[in-house]
Structure formats: structure tokens, C-alpha cells
């Protein structure tokens, strides 16, 4: 038997003024792609053909020309590899492409036209993916992360691979059921490390047992994309069609019934209130998430409102992570270590929410962390500030260690994230969520939705719904 591997993975914020082009995408092909999928190559004894896997940091709308080039390369590889028995797709599920509605639906329909109806297609998704009926119509198998923050990425990819191999080796057909749940909520309210996310996701293995399923997924969806499919959804897969339908309705109603219980995982307040609390907090370091400019959610990353507020409050021993500004980084590199330099930073990419800020900075560290992405550490009064050339999410301790920064040395760490990733949460003495402005505004009622399917909670807070109605 022969199987192929492909995928495109991006979380695209349609409210962002940025466009993601060729420079933003990392392309993986050949042996490197096979190595990423050892769960398929190690044990299966099948002929495995690597096509292309494309991934970009969460950002704005993907340029049509970039998407089409990746798609065409994938389709050409697929055509050359035919006939194939199975296909594994490594996806995210929140791809938004210029001039396209439901980009994953477009991607999958083009694939199905080539591989035919007999080929088994299995996809792994981020639980922040927005699924649609056209997507499910082309897929045989879909499984999504069961943790947010995501600590089961590899486990999920392996599970999608195992589902594919089981289907091919046993020849048993499965039914896939999809149920859109008309709820759209921020990831910062729906993590699985606190309730009701914990209990909802902990049910999954029991539901699989109880309804004799092959797999089940709860997808929260991605709020900052204005498309009809933007919403939560449930997927169940099983051999028995009626049990699979019962299970999808059960999980959909569980999610719907929990909608009022979702809440932020850390005390949420204005930027100024968070800084006041941080100054007087007894458990340090205090992490303040600059949530409106959260890069892992697609934020632009060059807003200066948090930095300005920190400087106005005359904070000490504070780290601000990180403002993207290529010009400022270039100026710091030219000036050199220990130079005292005047910089006007930020507010260049997001001109709606952003204001450039002029600062007097001393250059402390210059580091090339990857091609075209120097990071610079500067000291601005009591604030140690990281500047980056490319939009960079800081989620691991290694990224700080590389720059010679020890988070425990700071009283306040203001960071362009939403919820904290596990290594950072472990260091944090106190966590606060600043409801800052930006394209990832946590108050979804402020977003100018035009295309999302209505009614949907919480935009239509009094709506009624049951899973049986669809
Ligand atoms: Zn995610």
C-alpha cells in the first residue's frame, strides 16, 4: 500500500492588516517531512511519499498567490504519486486566504478530485480550527488536540496516523459526524487547564468507550476570522452510524450547556489596572499578558500601549516581550552594544490600534536567532525590552536563555501572549491578563463581524439552540 503526507497549517486573523506571504511560510519536503512523520514510516511497512507541509506563525490573511503555489506543488506531487491508498494531512484548520471562503475546504476538494473516493484521508487539527461541512465531506478521519495550551501536538499527529493505518489495514469503513456548535469564544477562556475546559475534554476517552467510537474531538474554533464556518464544532468517528450521531449530539450539547461557564484563566483587567496590581503583588515575577497583541493568536506584535504604560508607571525590574520592528533592530545593530540611541518604535504595522513611541534606549544584546530575524535587548529606564525583526512568539525558556535573560530576575514580565505556555506558567508567581487593544481583542463584541453565521453565542447572547435542530 502507498500513502502520502501533506498539509498546510496556519491560524490567520482576518481582522489583521498584515498579509502572510512566501517569507512567512516554512516549507518542509522530502526526508525532513518523512522524519516528522516517523509514526507512519517506522511501523507501517507501507510506501510513504512526502509531498509538502507548509506552516507559518499565526498572522494575518494568507496571500492568495502564496496559498496557490503551495497547493499546486502539493497537487502536482499527489498526481505524480497516484495511485495512493491513504493520505495524512497535518493541518491547523484556521487558514484564511485572500478571496477564498473556507480555505481548507478548497484544499480538500482539490485533493479529493485527484485521489478519488476510495483513498482514505486522515487529518490532524488544532482544536482552534474552524471545521465546515465541505471539509468533513472530503475527510474520512479527523482528530484534534485535546489540550490548550497544546501539549499533545505529537500525540495528536500520531493518533491521526494510527487512525489512517488502522483504516487501511482493517479495511473497515468509518462514519464521520460533524456538528457545528454556534458558540465562538477566545482561546483565553477555553483552555483545558481550568474549568469547564478540563471536564469537557476529560470526557473524550469515556465517550469514545461509551459510544463505541474510533475517535472524538471537541474544537473550540478560532474567533478572529470572519467567515461563516467560524464556530466551535464536534467531530465523532465510529463504525456504527447511529451511535456516532448520538455521540456528536451529546458532546455538542455538553459544549453548548457549558457556554456561560467559560472564563479567563487569570484575573483580567485594563493595562493600567494590571500594572498597578503587578507593582503591589507579593508573588513575583508577575506576568501580564498583552492579550490584544498576542502573537500566538495572530496579533500584529508592534503595539506600544503596554510599553508606554509601563514607562509612565516608572516600573523597575521589568521585562517587555517583544515588539517587532525591523528598522529599530537595524538601528541598534548599527549603533552597537552599549550605544545610547533614540528609537521610534512600533505602531508601523498596525496603524489602527498602534502609536509609534519614541524611547531613549541602551543596546545590551544583539543576537541572530534565525535567518532574517535578529533579536535585540535594550534597556529603557526600568524596562528591559526585546525587539525582533520578525514577529516572534516567546513561549519557551530557551528563547530567553539564548538572550541571556533569566525571568526570575524580573519583578514584572509583560508579554505579547494570551494564556501562558507551560514553561512560563511554571515561573510566574502571579498571572494577569491585560485586556489590551489590538486585532486579537478579547471582547469579541467589539469586532466588526460581517460574514460569521448568526445567531452565535455570545454575539447573540439570548439565542436558543439544541443539537437536534441542525
Ligand atoms: Zn491552537
Coordinates of N, CA and C and ligand atoms in Angstrom, one line a residue, residues 11 92 126-128 145 150 419, ligand 1:
X11 N -2.9 29.8 11.4 CA -4.0 30.4 12.1 C -4.0 31.9 11.6
X92 N -4.0 22.9 10.5 CA -4.4 23.6 11.7 C -5.9 23.8 11.7
X126 N -5.6 21.4 14.9 CA -5.5 22.2 16.1 C -7.0 22.3 16.6
X127 N -7.2 22.3 17.9 CA -8.6 22.5 18.4 C -9.1 23.9 18.2
X128 N -8.2 24.8 17.7 CA -8.6 26.1 17.3 C -8.9 26.2 15.9
X145 N -6.3 18.3 18.7 CA -5.7 18.3 20.0 C -6.7 18.2 21.1
X150 N -1.3 23.7 24.1 CA -1.2 22.4 23.4 C 0.1 21.7 23.8
X419 N -3.0 33.2 27.1 CA -2.7 32.3 28.3 C -1.2 32.0 28.2
Ligands
LIG1 ZN1 -4.2 26.4 18.9

